[in-house]
PDB file of C-alpha atoms in Angstrom:
ATOM      1  CA  UNK A   1       0.000   0.000   0.000  1.00 85.00           C
ATOM      2  CA  UNK A   2       2.880   2.338   0.781  1.00 82.00           C
ATOM      3  CA  UNK A   3       4.303   1.558  -2.594  1.00 86.00           C
ATOM      4  CA  UNK A   4       1.008   2.441  -4.259  1.00 84.00           C
ATOM      5  CA  UNK A   5       0.888   5.753  -2.391  1.00 86.00           C
ATOM      6  CA  UNK A   6       4.432   6.531  -3.464  1.00 89.00           C
ATOM      7  CA  UNK A   7       3.519   5.749  -7.071  1.00 90.00           C
ATOM      8  CA  UNK A   8       0.461   8.017  -6.795  1.00 92.00           C
ATOM      9  CA  UNK A   9       2.591  10.782  -5.259  1.00 91.00           C
ATOM     10  CA  UNK A  10       5.209  10.317  -7.979  1.00 92.00           C
ATOM     11  CA  UNK A  11       2.523  10.399 -10.654  1.00 93.00           C
ATOM     12  CA  UNK A  12       1.017  13.567  -9.125  1.00 95.00           C
ATOM     13  CA  UNK A  13       4.452  15.198  -9.074  1.00 95.00           C
ATOM     14  CA  UNK A  14       5.007  14.133 -12.675  1.00 96.00           C
ATOM     15  CA  UNK A  15       1.575  15.538 -13.599  1.00 96.00           C
ATOM     16  CA  UNK A  16       2.377  18.796 -11.798  1.00 96.00           C
ATOM     17  CA  UNK A  17       5.711  19.109 -13.657  1.00 96.00           C
ATOM     18  CA  UNK A  18       3.955  18.331 -16.948  1.00 97.00           C
ATOM     19  CA  UNK A  19       1.277  20.905 -16.103  1.00 97.00           C
ATOM     20  CA  UNK A  20       3.913  23.557 -15.359  1.00 97.00           C
ATOM     21  CA  UNK A  21       5.748  22.657 -18.555  1.00 97.00           C
ATOM     22  CA  UNK A  22       2.515  22.947 -20.585  1.00 97.00           C
ATOM     23  CA  UNK A  23       1.679  26.281 -18.898  1.00 97.00           C
ATOM     24  CA  UNK A  24       5.154  27.576 -19.770  1.00 97.00           C
ATOM     25  CA  UNK A  25       4.781  26.374 -23.374  1.00 97.00           C
ATOM     26  CA  UNK A  26       1.347  27.959 -23.551  1.00 98.00           C
ATOM     27  CA  UNK A  27       2.769  31.257 -22.257  1.00 97.00           C
ATOM     28  CA  UNK A  28       5.515  31.138 -24.906  1.00 98.00           C
ATOM     29  CA  UNK A  29       2.942  30.266 -27.581  1.00 97.00           C
ATOM     30  CA  UNK A  30       0.673  33.097 -26.426  1.00 97.00           C
ATOM     31  CA  UNK A  31       3.588  35.562 -26.407  1.00 97.00           C
ATOM     32  CA  UNK A  32       4.585  34.473 -29.921  1.00 98.00           C
ATOM     33  CA  UNK A  33       1.022  34.855 -31.176  1.00 98.00           C
ATOM     34  CA  UNK A  34       0.722  38.292 -29.565  1.00 98.00           C
ATOM     35  CA  UNK A  35       4.018  39.309 -31.185  1.00 98.00           C
ATOM     36  CA  UNK A  36       2.826  37.984 -34.556  1.00 98.00           C
ATOM     37  CA  UNK A  37      -0.480  39.803 -34.154  1.00 98.00           C
ATOM     38  CA  UNK A  38       1.322  43.046 -33.315  1.00 98.00           C
ATOM     39  CA  UNK A  39       3.587  42.629 -36.348  1.00 97.00           C
ATOM     40  CA  UNK A  40       0.543  42.009 -38.564  1.00 97.00           C
ATOM     41  CA  UNK A  41      -1.150  45.122 -37.157  1.00 97.00           C
ATOM     42  CA  UNK A  42       1.944  47.206 -37.871  1.00 97.00           C
ATOM     43  CA  UNK A  43       2.181  45.749 -41.365  1.00 97.00           C
ATOM     44  CA  UNK A  44      -1.483  46.537 -42.003  1.00 97.00           C
ATOM     45  CA  UNK A  45      -1.013  50.100 -40.713  1.00 97.00           C
ATOM     46  CA  UNK A  46       1.956  50.579 -43.032  1.00 97.00           C
ATOM     47  CA  UNK A  47       0.105  49.057 -45.971  1.00 97.00           C
ATOM     48  CA  UNK A  48      -2.952  51.171 -45.254  1.00 97.00           C
ATOM     49  CA  UNK A  49      -0.845  54.311 -45.015  1.00 97.00           C
ATOM     50  CA  UNK A  50       0.908  53.447 -48.270  1.00 97.00           C
ATOM     51  CA  UNK A  51      -2.350  52.746 -50.090  1.00 97.00           C
ATOM     52  CA  UNK A  52      -3.909  55.899 -48.662  1.00 97.00           C
ATOM     53  CA  UNK A  53      -0.909  57.976 -49.687  1.00 97.00           C
ATOM     54  CA  UNK A  54      -0.950  56.515 -53.212  1.00 97.00           C
ATOM     55  CA  UNK A  55      -4.700  57.181 -53.511  1.00 97.00           C
ATOM     56  CA  UNK A  56      -4.258  60.758 -52.299  1.00 97.00           C
ATOM     57  CA  UNK A  57      -1.491  61.233 -54.873  1.00 97.00           C
ATOM     58  CA  UNK A  58      -3.702  59.824 -57.641  1.00 97.00           C
ATOM     59  CA  UNK A  59      -6.565  62.105 -56.637  1.00 97.00           C
ATOM     60  CA  UNK A  60      -4.268  65.125 -56.446  1.00 97.00           C
ATOM     61  CA  UNK A  61      -2.899  64.393 -59.909  1.00 97.00           C
ATOM     62  CA  UNK A  62      -6.440  63.910 -61.216  1.00 97.00           C
ATOM     63  CA  UNK A  63      -7.511  67.219 -59.738  1.00 97.00           C
ATOM     64  CA  UNK A  64      -4.489  68.965 -61.236  1.00 97.00           C
ATOM     65  CA  UNK A  65      -5.268  67.507 -64.666  1.00 97.00           C
ATOM     66  CA  UNK A  66      -8.914  68.517 -64.348  1.00 96.00           C
ATOM     67  CA  UNK A  67      -7.902  72.016 -63.260  1.00 97.00           C
ATOM     68  CA  UNK A  68      -5.577  72.346 -66.271  1.00 97.00           C
ATOM     69  CA  UNK A  69      -8.345  71.142 -68.563  1.00 96.00           C
ATOM     70  CA  UNK A  70     -10.867  73.563 -67.070  1.00 96.00           C
ATOM     71  CA  UNK A  71      -8.386  76.427 -67.230  1.00 97.00           C
ATOM     72  CA  UNK A  72      -7.627  75.642 -70.849  1.00 96.00           C
ATOM     73  CA  UNK A  73     -11.342  75.464 -71.653  1.00 96.00           C
ATOM     74  CA  UNK A  74     -11.966  78.753 -69.875  1.00 96.00           C
ATOM     75  CA  UNK A  75      -9.129  80.454 -71.765  1.00 96.00           C
ATOM     76  CA  UNK A  76     -10.527  79.189 -75.065  1.00 96.00           C
ATOM     77  CA  UNK A  77     -14.018  80.395 -74.118  1.00 96.00           C
ATOM     78  CA  UNK A  78     -12.666  83.833 -73.146  1.00 97.00           C
ATOM     79  CA  UNK A  79     -10.720  84.077 -76.404  1.00 96.00           C
ATOM     80  CA  UNK A  80     -13.795  83.091 -78.421  1.00 97.00           C
ATOM     81  CA  UNK A  81     -15.947  85.625 -76.558  1.00 97.00           C
ATOM     82  CA  UNK A  82     -13.353  88.354 -77.137  1.00 97.00           C
ATOM     83  CA  UNK A  83     -13.297  87.519 -80.844  1.00 96.00           C
ATOM     84  CA  UNK A  84     -17.096  87.648 -81.022  1.00 96.00           C
ATOM     85  CA  UNK A  85     -17.039  90.921 -79.096  1.00 96.00           C
ATOM     86  CA  UNK A  86     -14.566  92.432 -81.546  1.00 96.00           C
ATOM     87  CA  UNK A  87     -16.673  91.308 -84.515  1.00 95.00           C
ATOM     88  CA  UNK A  88     -19.841  92.744 -82.963  1.00 96.00           C
ATOM     89  CA  UNK A  89     -17.968  95.914 -82.020  1.00 95.00           C
ATOM     90  CA  UNK A  90     -16.781  96.366 -85.604  1.00 95.00           C
ATOM     91  CA  UNK A  91     -20.276  95.666 -86.940  1.00 95.00           C
ATOM     92  CA  UNK A  92     -21.796  98.143 -84.486  1.00 95.00           C
ATOM     93  CA  UNK A  93     -19.233 100.820 -85.337  1.00 94.00           C
ATOM     94  CA  UNK A  94     -19.865 100.239 -89.046  1.00 93.00           C
ATOM     95  CA  UNK A  95     -23.649 100.517 -88.555  1.00 93.00           C
ATOM     96  CA  UNK A  96     -23.196 103.743 -86.546  1.00 92.00           C
ATOM     97  CA  UNK A  97     -21.008 105.184 -89.301  1.00 90.00           C
ATOM     98  CA  UNK A  98     -23.548 104.173 -91.948  1.00 89.00           C
ATOM     99  CA  UNK A  99     -26.389 105.690 -89.918  1.00 89.00           C
ATOM    100  CA  UNK A 100     -24.481 108.925 -89.355  1.00 88.00           C
ATOM    101  CA  UNK A 101     -23.710 109.124 -93.071  1.00 87.00           C
ATOM    102  CA  UNK A 102     -27.319 108.436 -93.966  1.00 87.00           C
ATOM    103  CA  UNK A 103     -28.528 111.034 -91.458  1.00 83.00           C
ATOM    104  CA  UNK A 104     -26.007 113.800 -92.112  1.00 84.00           C
ATOM    105  CA  UNK A 105     -24.548 112.845 -95.438  1.00 74.00           C
ATOM    106  CA  UNK A 106     -20.868 112.605 -96.228  1.00 62.00           C
ATOM    107  CA  UNK A 107     -19.748 116.160 -95.734  1.00 61.00           C
TER     108      UNK A 107
END
């Protein structure tokens, strides 16, 4: 009976050592997983920042191109309006001259 109790005690001690070993392994595993998770988070933050920066750059370039296009269109519209103004101005001046001549004659 004493021998059986010693075997039980030995088995309990062995189980306790195995339990402590498993707890230590679990702690190492948990620490590794936390480290891996942190690294993944950092990688995602960097990737997100990179993608965001690239998208901002694309949008900025798109806006610049659109602004150049609008500016060019506006300049063309202004030039066309100035040309039409000059034509109308000349026509109006010519009509005034013709009216003055018809009213007062060519003295």
